[in-house]
Tab-separated table of N, CA, C and O in Angstrom:
chain	number	residue	atom	x	y	z
A	1	UNK	N	-51.607	-62.825	4.539
A	1	UNK	CA	-51.371	-61.828	5.572
A	1	UNK	C	-52.644	-61.016	5.778
A	1	UNK	O	-53.166	-60.404	4.855
A	2	UNK	N	-53.129	-61.024	7.007
A	2	UNK	CA	-54.332	-60.271	7.322
A	2	UNK	C	-53.987	-58.788	7.427
A	2	UNK	O	-53.002	-58.418	8.065
A	3	UNK	N	-54.802	-57.976	6.813
A	3	UNK	CA	-54.643	-56.525	6.928
A	3	UNK	C	-55.899	-55.941	7.537
A	3	UNK	O	-57.016	-56.318	7.171
A	4	UNK	N	-55.689	-55.018	8.454
A	4	UNK	CA	-56.790	-54.307	9.096
A	4	UNK	C	-56.672	-52.833	8.729
A	4	UNK	O	-55.589	-52.249	8.858
A	5	UNK	N	-57.756	-52.243	8.294
A	5	UNK	CA	-57.743	-50.845	7.892
A	5	UNK	C	-58.828	-50.095	8.649
A	5	UNK	O	-60.024	-50.387	8.484
A	6	UNK	N	-58.386	-49.142	9.468
A	6	UNK	CA	-59.336	-48.324	10.213
A	6	UNK	C	-59.746	-47.105	9.395
A	6	UNK	O	-58.966	-46.598	8.579
A	7	UNK	N	-60.950	-46.635	9.641
A	7	UNK	CA	-61.434	-45.414	9.001
A	7	UNK	C	-62.499	-44.788	9.889
A	7	UNK	O	-62.965	-45.421	10.844
A	8	UNK	N	-62.855	-43.549	9.558
A	8	UNK	CA	-63.928	-42.885	10.292
A	8	UNK	C	-63.475	-41.833	11.266
A	8	UNK	O	-64.298	-41.148	11.878
A	9	UNK	N	-62.161	-41.692	11.439
A	9	UNK	CA	-61.678	-40.666	12.355
A	9	UNK	C	-61.867	-39.282	11.772
A	9	UNK	O	-62.252	-39.109	10.615
A	10	UNK	N	-61.588	-38.275	12.601
A	10	UNK	CA	-61.714	-36.906	12.129
A	10	UNK	C	-61.668	-35.927	13.266
A	10	UNK	O	-61.339	-36.284	14.403
A	11	UNK	N	-61.995	-34.688	12.942
A	11	UNK	CA	-62.016	-33.600	13.925
A	11	UNK	C	-63.469	-33.279	14.252
A	11	UNK	O	-64.253	-32.961	13.335
A	12	UNK	N	-63.809	-33.364	15.524
A	12	UNK	CA	-65.176	-33.073	15.954
A	12	UNK	C	-65.127	-32.217	17.211
A	12	UNK	O	-64.096	-32.123	17.870
A	13	UNK	N	-66.267	-31.637	17.534
A	13	UNK	CA	-66.366	-30.869	18.770
A	13	UNK	C	-66.781	-31.771	19.933
A	13	UNK	O	-67.383	-32.839	19.719
A	14	UNK	N	-66.478	-31.333	21.120
A	14	UNK	CA	-66.874	-32.079	22.306
A	14	UNK	C	-68.386	-32.292	22.303
A	14	UNK	O	-69.147	-31.392	21.934
A	15	UNK	N	-68.787	-33.498	22.677
A	15	UNK	CA	-70.195	-33.853	22.703
A	15	UNK	C	-70.679	-34.551	21.452
A	15	UNK	O	-71.770	-35.132	21.443
A	16	UNK	N	-69.872	-34.512	20.413
A	16	UNK	CA	-70.255	-35.139	19.147
A	16	UNK	C	-70.031	-36.649	19.197
A	16	UNK	O	-69.504	-37.188	20.174
A	17	UNK	N	-70.440	-37.291	18.111
A	17	UNK	CA	-70.274	-38.738	17.972
A	17	UNK	C	-69.476	-39.049	16.711
A	17	UNK	O	-69.486	-38.273	15.741
A	18	UNK	N	-68.826	-40.173	16.738
A	18	UNK	CA	-68.124	-40.709	15.573
A	18	UNK	C	-68.284	-42.215	15.575
A	18	UNK	O	-68.381	-42.824	16.647
A	19	UNK	N	-68.256	-42.804	14.389
A	19	UNK	CA	-68.211	-44.253	14.295
A	19	UNK	C	-66.977	-44.657	13.499
A	19	UNK	O	-66.839	-44.294	12.330
A	20	UNK	N	-66.115	-45.385	14.159
A	20	UNK	CA	-64.921	-45.905	13.505
A	20	UNK	C	-65.219	-47.288	12.931
A	20	UNK	O	-66.008	-48.053	13.492
A	21	UNK	N	-64.559	-47.581	11.825
A	21	UNK	CA	-64.678	-48.888	11.193
A	21	UNK	C	-63.300	-49.519	11.086
A	21	UNK	O	-62.297	-48.824	10.929
A	22	UNK	N	-63.271	-50.822	11.141
A	22	UNK	CA	-62.036	-51.579	10.948
A	22	UNK	C	-62.383	-52.734	10.025
A	22	UNK	O	-63.108	-53.656	10.415
A	23	UNK	N	-61.863	-52.665	8.808
A	23	UNK	CA	-62.167	-53.671	7.802
A	23	UNK	C	-60.997	-54.635	7.670
A	23	UNK	O	-59.840	-54.212	7.586
A	24	UNK	N	-61.315	-55.918	7.620
A	24	UNK	CA	-60.299	-56.963	7.477
A	24	UNK	C	-60.392	-57.594	6.099
A	24	UNK	O	-61.487	-57.782	5.564
A	25	UNK	N	-59.246	-57.927	5.547
A	25	UNK	CA	-59.221	-58.501	4.194
A	25	UNK	C	-59.165	-60.021	4.243
A	25	UNK	O	-58.332	-60.646	3.589
A	26	UNK	N	-60.048	-60.645	5.019
A	26	UNK	CA	-60.015	-62.095	5.119
A	26	UNK	C	-61.424	-62.645	5.199
A	26	UNK	O	-62.329	-62.005	5.723
A	27	UNK	N	-61.580	-63.877	4.716
A	27	UNK	CA	-62.894	-64.501	4.732
A	27	UNK	C	-63.259	-65.031	6.099
A	27	UNK	O	-64.425	-65.135	6.433
A	28	UNK	N	-62.270	-65.383	6.898
A	28	UNK	CA	-62.538	-66.019	8.181
A	28	UNK	C	-62.573	-65.008	9.312
A	28	UNK	O	-62.267	-65.333	10.452
A	29	UNK	N	-62.950	-63.813	9.007
A	29	UNK	CA	-62.990	-62.736	9.998
A	29	UNK	C	-63.820	-63.116	11.209
A	29	UNK	O	-63.507	-62.734	12.335
A	30	UNK	N	-64.879	-63.867	10.996
A	30	UNK	CA	-65.776	-64.210	12.097
A	30	UNK	C	-65.080	-65.018	13.180
A	30	UNK	O	-65.568	-65.120	14.289
A	31	UNK	N	-63.917	-65.582	12.853
A	31	UNK	CA	-63.181	-66.384	13.822
A	31	UNK	C	-62.211	-65.545	14.656
A	31	UNK	O	-61.522	-66.065	15.512
A	32	UNK	N	-62.133	-64.255	14.373
A	32	UNK	CA	-61.167	-63.400	15.058
A	32	UNK	C	-61.755	-62.767	16.316
A	32	UNK	O	-62.882	-62.291	16.317
A	33	UNK	N	-60.929	-62.752	17.336
A	33	UNK	CA	-61.211	-61.907	18.488
A	33	UNK	C	-60.735	-60.500	18.127
A	33	UNK	O	-59.625	-60.335	17.625
A	34	UNK	N	-61.556	-59.487	18.370
A	34	UNK	CA	-61.237	-58.129	17.946
A	34	UNK	C	-61.198	-57.180	19.129
A	34	UNK	O	-61.912	-57.376	20.113
A	35	UNK	N	-60.397	-56.140	18.986
A	35	UNK	CA	-60.298	-55.149	20.052
A	35	UNK	C	-59.976	-53.785	19.464
A	35	UNK	O	-59.462	-53.681	18.346
A	36	UNK	N	-60.281	-52.759	20.239
A	36	UNK	CA	-59.913	-51.388	19.925
A	36	UNK	C	-59.002	-50.853	21.022
A	36	UNK	O	-59.263	-51.079	22.218
A	37	UNK	N	-57.969	-50.155	20.594
A	37	UNK	CA	-57.041	-49.465	21.487
A	37	UNK	C	-56.919	-48.019	21.002
A	37	UNK	O	-57.320	-47.691	19.894
A	38	UNK	N	-56.301	-47.204	21.820
A	38	UNK	CA	-55.968	-45.841	21.397
A	38	UNK	C	-54.675	-45.418	22.066
A	38	UNK	O	-54.293	-45.951	23.103
A	39	UNK	N	-54.046	-44.434	21.438
A	39	UNK	CA	-52.828	-43.869	22.018
A	39	UNK	C	-52.822	-42.377	21.790
A	39	UNK	O	-52.846	-41.911	20.642
A	40	UNK	N	-52.782	-41.643	22.875
A	40	UNK	CA	-52.700	-40.190	22.828
A	40	UNK	C	-51.236	-39.764	22.874
A	40	UNK	O	-50.389	-40.514	23.371
A	41	UNK	N	-50.921	-38.578	22.368
A	41	UNK	CA	-49.530	-38.118	22.376
A	41	UNK	C	-48.945	-38.119	23.779
A	41	UNK	O	-49.564	-37.614	24.722
A	42	UNK	N	-47.792	-38.738	23.890
A	42	UNK	CA	-47.104	-38.753	25.173
A	42	UNK	C	-47.665	-39.727	26.187
A	42	UNK	O	-47.218	-39.744	27.338
A	43	UNK	N	-48.627	-40.538	25.784
A	43	UNK	CA	-49.236	-41.488	26.712
A	43	UNK	C	-49.084	-42.919	26.199
A	43	UNK	O	-48.835	-43.147	25.022
A	44	UNK	N	-49.265	-43.859	27.105
A	44	UNK	CA	-49.202	-45.261	26.719
A	44	UNK	C	-50.465	-45.671	25.964
A	44	UNK	O	-51.519	-45.057	26.110
A	45	UNK	N	-50.312	-46.706	25.184
A	45	UNK	CA	-51.468	-47.236	24.473
A	45	UNK	C	-52.489	-47.767	25.473
A	45	UNK	O	-52.136	-48.409	26.445
A	46	UNK	N	-53.744	-47.498	25.202
A	46	UNK	CA	-54.818	-47.812	26.146
A	46	UNK	C	-55.832	-48.757	25.508
A	46	UNK	O	-56.326	-48.494	24.403
A	47	UNK	N	-56.157	-49.823	26.189
A	47	UNK	CA	-57.219	-50.727	25.761
A	47	UNK	C	-58.562	-50.048	25.954
A	47	UNK	O	-58.804	-49.412	26.977
A	48	UNK	N	-59.442	-50.213	24.971
A	48	UNK	CA	-60.780	-49.633	25.060
A	48	UNK	C	-61.850	-50.696	25.202
A	48	UNK	O	-62.693	-50.626	26.093
A	49	UNK	N	-61.837	-51.668	24.290
A	49	UNK	CA	-62.893	-52.678	24.299
A	49	UNK	C	-62.460	-53.858	23.461
A	49	UNK	O	-61.723	-53.702	22.491
A	50	UNK	N	-62.931	-55.050	23.849
A	50	UNK	CA	-62.662	-56.259	23.087
A	50	UNK	C	-63.918	-57.089	22.945
A	50	UNK	O	-64.798	-57.039	23.814
A	51	UNK	N	-63.971	-57.846	21.867
A	51	UNK	CA	-65.109	-58.734	21.650
A	51	UNK	C	-64.585	-60.057	21.113
A	51	UNK	O	-63.762	-60.084	20.208
A	52	UNK	N	-65.028	-61.154	21.718
A	52	UNK	CA	-64.511	-62.462	21.342
A	52	UNK	C	-65.383	-63.130	20.289
A	52	UNK	O	-66.558	-62.780	20.125
A	53	UNK	N	-64.844	-64.119	19.625
A	53	UNK	CA	-65.577	-64.796	18.569
A	53	UNK	C	-66.726	-65.622	19.119
A	53	UNK	O	-67.739	-65.803	18.460
A	54	UNK	N	-66.545	-66.127	20.314
A	54	UNK	CA	-67.570	-66.997	20.880
A	54	UNK	C	-68.785	-66.277	21.417
A	54	UNK	O	-69.692	-66.904	21.967
A	55	UNK	N	-68.802	-64.969	21.260
A	55	UNK	CA	-69.937	-64.218	21.763
A	55	UNK	C	-69.689	-63.760	23.181
A	55	UNK	O	-68.560	-63.631	23.629
A	56	UNK	N	-70.740	-63.542	23.896
A	56	UNK	CA	-70.592	-63.013	25.237
A	56	UNK	C	-70.522	-61.505	25.208
A	56	UNK	O	-70.419	-60.891	24.144
A	57	UNK	N	-70.580	-60.928	26.361
A	57	UNK	CA	-70.556	-59.466	26.444
A	57	UNK	C	-69.178	-58.923	26.107
A	57	UNK	O	-68.162	-59.491	26.509
A	58	UNK	N	-69.115	-57.802	25.408
A	58	UNK	CA	-67.828	-57.164	25.170
A	58	UNK	C	-67.200	-56.736	26.490
A	58	UNK	O	-67.894	-56.505	27.487
A	59	UNK	N	-65.894	-56.595	26.449
A	59	UNK	CA	-65.136	-56.204	27.638
A	59	UNK	C	-64.691	-54.763	27.456
A	59	UNK	O	-63.828	-54.488	26.627
A	60	UNK	N	-65.255	-53.831	28.213
A	60	UNK	CA	-64.963	-52.408	28.073
A	60	UNK	C	-64.051	-51.907	29.183
A	60	UNK	O	-64.159	-52.332	30.341
A	61	UNK	N	-63.208	-50.967	28.815
A	61	UNK	CA	-62.447	-50.245	29.822
A	61	UNK	C	-63.387	-49.275	30.536
A	61	UNK	O	-64.325	-48.751	29.930
A	62	UNK	N	-63.113	-49.027	31.785
A	62	UNK	CA	-63.970	-48.133	32.565
A	62	UNK	C	-64.036	-46.735	31.960
A	62	UNK	O	-65.057	-46.057	32.068
A	63	UNK	N	-62.958	-46.316	31.311
A	63	UNK	CA	-62.888	-44.956	30.776
A	63	UNK	C	-63.893	-44.709	29.655
A	63	UNK	O	-64.227	-43.555	29.357
A	64	UNK	N	-64.379	-45.778	29.004
A	64	UNK	CA	-65.289	-45.590	27.874
A	64	UNK	C	-66.623	-46.306	28.059
A	64	UNK	O	-67.512	-46.176	27.210
A	65	UNK	N	-66.757	-47.035	29.130
A	65	UNK	CA	-67.993	-47.784	29.357
A	65	UNK	C	-69.180	-46.823	29.421
A	65	UNK	O	-69.135	-45.808	30.098
A	66	UNK	N	-70.213	-47.147	28.673
A	66	UNK	CA	-71.392	-46.301	28.621
A	66	UNK	C	-71.358	-45.261	27.517
A	66	UNK	O	-72.399	-44.700	27.161
A	67	UNK	N	-70.201	-44.970	26.964
A	67	UNK	CA	-70.080	-43.997	25.857
A	67	UNK	C	-69.705	-44.658	24.538
A	67	UNK	O	-70.129	-44.206	23.477
A	68	UNK	N	-68.893	-45.695	24.598
A	68	UNK	CA	-68.417	-46.369	23.394
A	68	UNK	C	-69.094	-47.736	23.293
A	68	UNK	O	-69.323	-48.407	24.302
A	69	UNK	N	-69.353	-48.155	22.046
A	69	UNK	CA	-69.975	-49.450	21.808
A	69	UNK	C	-69.285	-50.146	20.650
A	69	UNK	O	-69.127	-49.551	19.571
A	70	UNK	N	-68.898	-51.386	20.865
A	70	UNK	CA	-68.287	-52.173	19.812
A	70	UNK	C	-69.355	-53.065	19.179
A	70	UNK	O	-70.266	-53.535	19.855
A	71	UNK	N	-69.230	-53.262	17.886
A	71	UNK	CA	-70.108	-54.198	17.186
A	71	UNK	C	-69.330	-54.759	16.010
A	71	UNK	O	-68.292	-54.224	15.630
A	72	UNK	N	-69.844	-55.845	15.455
A	72	UNK	CA	-69.160	-56.445	14.320
A	72	UNK	C	-70.184	-56.922	13.301
A	72	UNK	O	-71.279	-57.346	13.668
A	73	UNK	N	-69.798	-56.840	12.046
A	73	UNK	CA	-70.606	-57.353	10.947
A	73	UNK	C	-69.729	-58.361	10.220
A	73	UNK	O	-68.887	-57.986	9.395
A	74	UNK	N	-69.909	-59.624	10.529
A	74	UNK	CA	-69.044	-60.647	9.946
A	74	UNK	C	-69.237	-60.766	8.437
A	74	UNK	O	-68.316	-61.145	7.719
A	75	UNK	N	-70.418	-60.433	7.962
A	75	UNK	CA	-70.655	-60.496	6.516
A	75	UNK	C	-69.814	-59.459	5.775
A	75	UNK	O	-69.472	-59.651	4.606
A	76	UNK	N	-69.482	-58.369	6.462
A	76	UNK	CA	-68.670	-57.303	5.853
A	76	UNK	C	-67.235	-57.332	6.350
A	76	UNK	O	-66.458	-56.426	6.024
A	77	UNK	N	-66.896	-58.320	7.151
A	77	UNK	CA	-65.534	-58.411	7.700
A	77	UNK	C	-65.131	-57.120	8.403
A	77	UNK	O	-63.989	-56.639	8.256
A	78	UNK	N	-66.039	-56.562	9.152
A	78	UNK	CA	-65.804	-55.240	9.740
A	78	UNK	C	-66.238	-55.213	11.201
A	78	UNK	O	-67.274	-55.786	11.562
A	79	UNK	N	-65.444	-54.537	11.998
A	79	UNK	CA	-65.815	-54.251	13.377
A	79	UNK	C	-65.914	-52.739	13.515
A	79	UNK	O	-65.168	-51.991	12.880
A	80	UNK	N	-66.854	-52.298	14.330
A	80	UNK	CA	-67.123	-50.873	14.485
A	80	UNK	C	-66.903	-50.434	15.925
A	80	UNK	O	-67.010	-51.237	16.856
A	81	UNK	N	-66.634	-49.159	16.078
A	81	UNK	CA	-66.586	-48.540	17.405
A	81	UNK	C	-67.422	-47.273	17.340
A	81	UNK	O	-67.010	-46.291	16.720
A	82	UNK	N	-68.590	-47.337	17.933
A	82	UNK	CA	-69.449	-46.172	18.021
A	82	UNK	C	-69.038	-45.373	19.251
A	82	UNK	O	-69.044	-45.905	20.361
A	83	UNK	N	-68.694	-44.108	19.053
A	83	UNK	CA	-68.210	-43.266	20.133
A	83	UNK	C	-69.163	-42.087	20.296
A	83	UNK	O	-69.348	-41.303	19.360
A	84	UNK	N	-69.760	-41.996	21.451
A	84	UNK	CA	-70.709	-40.916	21.735
A	84	UNK	C	-70.176	-39.994	22.822
A	84	UNK	O	-69.286	-40.371	23.593
A	85	UNK	N	-70.745	-38.821	22.875
A	85	UNK	CA	-70.377	-37.835	23.892
A	85	UNK	C	-68.862	-37.709	24.001
A	85	UNK	O	-68.274	-37.848	25.084
A	86	UNK	N	-68.234	-37.433	22.891
A	86	UNK	CA	-66.779	-37.370	22.865
A	86	UNK	C	-66.262	-36.195	23.683
A	86	UNK	O	-66.895	-35.124	23.760
A	87	UNK	N	-65.103	-36.413	24.269
A	87	UNK	CA	-64.456	-35.415	25.124
A	87	UNK	C	-63.081	-35.094	24.556
A	87	UNK	O	-62.491	-35.922	23.859
A	88	UNK	N	-62.534	-33.932	24.887
A	88	UNK	CA	-61.182	-33.620	24.398
A	88	UNK	C	-60.154	-34.682	24.785
A	88	UNK	O	-59.223	-34.955	24.015
A	89	UNK	N	-60.338	-35.308	25.916
A	89	UNK	CA	-59.393	-36.351	26.352
A	89	UNK	C	-59.518	-37.641	25.553
A	89	UNK	O	-58.727	-38.562	25.726
A	90	UNK	N	-60.496	-37.726	24.673
A	90	UNK	CA	-60.592	-38.863	23.757
A	90	UNK	C	-59.699	-38.683	22.535
A	90	UNK	O	-59.592	-39.597	21.706
A	91	UNK	N	-59.074	-37.540	22.418
A	91	UNK	CA	-58.178	-37.296	21.285
A	91	UNK	C	-57.020	-38.280	21.312
A	91	UNK	O	-56.297	-38.381	22.306
A	92	UNK	N	-56.862	-39.002	20.221
A	92	UNK	CA	-55.838	-40.050	20.146
A	92	UNK	C	-55.866	-40.672	18.763
A	92	UNK	O	-56.771	-40.395	17.957
A	93	UNK	N	-54.887	-41.522	18.511
A	93	UNK	CA	-54.941	-42.404	17.350
A	93	UNK	C	-55.593	-43.698	17.810
A	93	UNK	O	-55.187	-44.279	18.818
A	94	UNK	N	-56.586	-44.135	17.065
A	94	UNK	CA	-57.353	-45.321	17.424
A	94	UNK	C	-56.962	-46.488	16.530
A	94	UNK	O	-56.893	-46.344	15.296
A	95	UNK	N	-56.731	-47.625	17.165
A	95	UNK	CA	-56.265	-48.812	16.463
A	95	UNK	C	-57.214	-49.985	16.706
A	95	UNK	O	-57.729	-50.149	17.814
A	96	UNK	N	-57.368	-50.814	15.696
A	96	UNK	CA	-58.046	-52.083	15.914
A	96	UNK	C	-57.007	-53.203	15.844
A	96	UNK	O	-55.926	-53.033	15.270
A	97	UNK	N	-57.355	-54.321	16.464
A	97	UNK	CA	-56.435	-55.450	16.525
A	97	UNK	C	-57.234	-56.748	16.460
A	97	UNK	O	-58.390	-56.789	16.885
A	98	UNK	N	-56.587	-57.794	15.939
A	98	UNK	CA	-57.260	-59.081	15.769
A	98	UNK	C	-56.374	-60.218	16.248
A	98	UNK	O	-55.148	-60.185	16.096
A	99	UNK	N	-57.044	-61.208	16.796
A	99	UNK	CA	-56.341	-62.414	17.247
A	99	UNK	C	-57.189	-63.604	16.866
A	99	UNK	O	-58.374	-63.640	17.185
A	100	UNK	N	-56.584	-64.586	16.233
A	100	UNK	CA	-57.337	-65.765	15.779
A	100	UNK	C	-57.536	-66.791	16.881
A	100	UNK	O	-58.607	-67.348	17.050
A	101	UNK	N	-56.532	-67.074	17.649
A	101	UNK	CA	-56.616	-68.148	18.628
A	101	UNK	C	-57.386	-67.695	19.863
A	101	UNK	O	-57.599	-66.506	20.094
A	102	UNK	N	-57.769	-68.670	20.666
A	102	UNK	CA	-58.573	-68.382	21.848
A	102	UNK	C	-57.844	-67.414	22.783
A	102	UNK	O	-56.621	-67.406	22.859
A	103	UNK	N	-58.634	-66.647	23.512
A	103	UNK	CA	-58.057	-65.667	24.421
A	103	UNK	C	-58.963	-65.554	25.641
A	103	UNK	O	-60.192	-65.544	25.518
A	104	UNK	N	-58.347	-65.499	26.800
A	104	UNK	CA	-59.141	-65.310	28.014
A	104	UNK	C	-59.476	-63.833	28.150
A	104	UNK	O	-58.772	-62.960	27.627
A	105	UNK	N	-60.543	-63.569	28.859
A	105	UNK	CA	-61.049	-62.209	28.951
A	105	UNK	C	-59.989	-61.236	29.477
A	105	UNK	O	-59.831	-60.132	28.952
A	106	UNK	N	-59.277	-61.643	30.482
A	106	UNK	CA	-58.298	-60.742	31.103
A	106	UNK	C	-57.162	-60.396	30.152
A	106	UNK	O	-56.569	-59.319	30.241
A	107	UNK	N	-56.859	-61.274	29.227
A	107	UNK	CA	-55.738	-61.029	28.303
A	107	UNK	C	-56.114	-60.096	27.164
A	107	UNK	O	-55.218	-59.593	26.468
A	108	UNK	N	-57.389	-59.864	26.970
A	108	UNK	CA	-57.817	-59.036	25.843
A	108	UNK	C	-57.280	-57.615	25.957
A	108	UNK	O	-57.217	-56.897	24.958
A	109	UNK	N	-56.888	-57.181	27.137
A	109	UNK	CA	-56.427	-55.808	27.351
A	109	UNK	C	-54.955	-55.595	27.000
A	109	UNK	O	-54.456	-54.473	27.062
A	110	UNK	N	-54.310	-56.654	26.568
A	110	UNK	CA	-52.878	-56.582	26.280
A	110	UNK	C	-52.635	-56.484	24.785
A	110	UNK	O	-52.971	-57.380	24.022
A	111	UNK	N	-52.013	-55.411	24.367
A	111	UNK	CA	-51.742	-55.125	22.951
A	111	UNK	C	-50.921	-56.238	22.310
A	111	UNK	O	-51.164	-56.617	21.163
A	112	UNK	N	-49.979	-56.792	23.041
A	112	UNK	CA	-49.032	-57.727	22.454
A	112	UNK	C	-49.632	-59.095	22.135
A	112	UNK	O	-49.020	-59.885	21.417
A	113	UNK	N	-50.824	-59.402	22.631
A	113	UNK	CA	-51.392	-60.727	22.362
A	113	UNK	C	-52.073	-60.804	21.002
A	113	UNK	O	-52.410	-61.892	20.539
A	114	UNK	N	-52.232	-59.689	20.352
A	114	UNK	CA	-52.942	-59.664	19.078
A	114	UNK	C	-51.984	-59.930	17.922
A	114	UNK	O	-50.859	-59.464	17.905
A	115	UNK	N	-52.472	-60.703	16.975
A	115	UNK	CA	-51.649	-61.106	15.846
A	115	UNK	C	-51.572	-60.021	14.768
A	115	UNK	O	-50.567	-59.910	14.056
A	116	UNK	N	-52.637	-59.278	14.624
A	116	UNK	CA	-52.709	-58.281	13.555
A	116	UNK	C	-53.220	-56.961	14.118
A	116	UNK	O	-54.093	-56.947	15.000
A	117	UNK	N	-52.690	-55.864	13.597
A	117	UNK	CA	-53.045	-54.532	14.075
A	117	UNK	C	-53.134	-53.578	12.896
A	117	UNK	O	-52.350	-53.695	11.947
A	118	UNK	N	-54.066	-52.654	12.982
A	118	UNK	CA	-54.175	-51.669	11.926
A	118	UNK	C	-53.190	-50.531	12.100
A	118	UNK	O	-52.448	-50.478	13.082
A	119	UNK	N	-53.222	-49.591	11.140
A	119	UNK	CA	-52.309	-48.451	11.161
A	119	UNK	C	-52.858	-47.294	11.980
A	119	UNK	O	-52.109	-46.366	12.305
A	120	UNK	N	-54.119	-47.354	12.300
A	120	UNK	CA	-54.703	-46.336	13.146
A	120	UNK	C	-55.423	-45.244	12.380
A	120	UNK	O	-55.140	-44.988	11.207
A	121	UNK	N	-56.351	-44.596	13.063
A	121	UNK	CA	-57.065	-43.450	12.516
A	121	UNK	C	-57.127	-42.375	13.598
A	121	UNK	O	-57.377	-42.670	14.770
A	122	UNK	N	-56.867	-41.143	13.195
A	122	UNK	CA	-56.783	-40.035	14.162
A	122	UNK	C	-58.174	-39.525	14.513
A	122	UNK	O	-58.993	-39.255	13.629
A	123	UNK	N	-58.394	-39.369	15.809
A	123	UNK	CA	-59.609	-38.732	16.310
A	123	UNK	C	-59.176	-37.525	17.132
A	123	UNK	O	-58.373	-37.661	18.062
A	124	UNK	N	-59.697	-36.371	16.769
A	124	UNK	CA	-59.390	-35.145	17.489
A	124	UNK	C	-60.690	-34.506	17.940
A	124	UNK	O	-61.581	-34.269	17.121
A	125	UNK	N	-60.775	-34.254	19.244
A	125	UNK	CA	-61.978	-33.665	19.817
A	125	UNK	C	-61.621	-32.292	20.377
A	125	UNK	O	-60.787	-32.187	21.276
A	126	UNK	N	-62.244	-31.279	19.831
A	126	UNK	CA	-61.969	-29.910	20.291
A	126	UNK	C	-62.959	-29.516	21.376
A	126	UNK	O	-64.104	-29.970	21.394
A	127	UNK	N	-62.506	-28.643	22.251
A	127	UNK	CA	-63.360	-28.208	23.380
A	127	UNK	C	-64.218	-27.018	23.001
A	127	UNK	O	-64.047	-26.414	21.967
């Protein structure tokens, strides 16, 4: 059973940066398509960014494009989300998700297509 554990969340002021990590407990992590989502109180879960195993450019949501950057270190079985210029509206629980089988770019934005999901890490941005 693959487990994903997010870390790096916290309370920061607007304009600050945070880097979230998502560590997987599997050797074949490099074969996983990975994504980050978030959910704010009272709102639907929102896709942020996805990165496929085959390479290519990451797929970013417009709301975070230019501020957030996804990267992965397959040697450490970890995917990262670098978040810059944080805003109060970025306050949410952030989740990572993994899918082993092939996925088309358009489907990466759907939470239900992922096989494994983390428990989330809270990010709070004060104004």
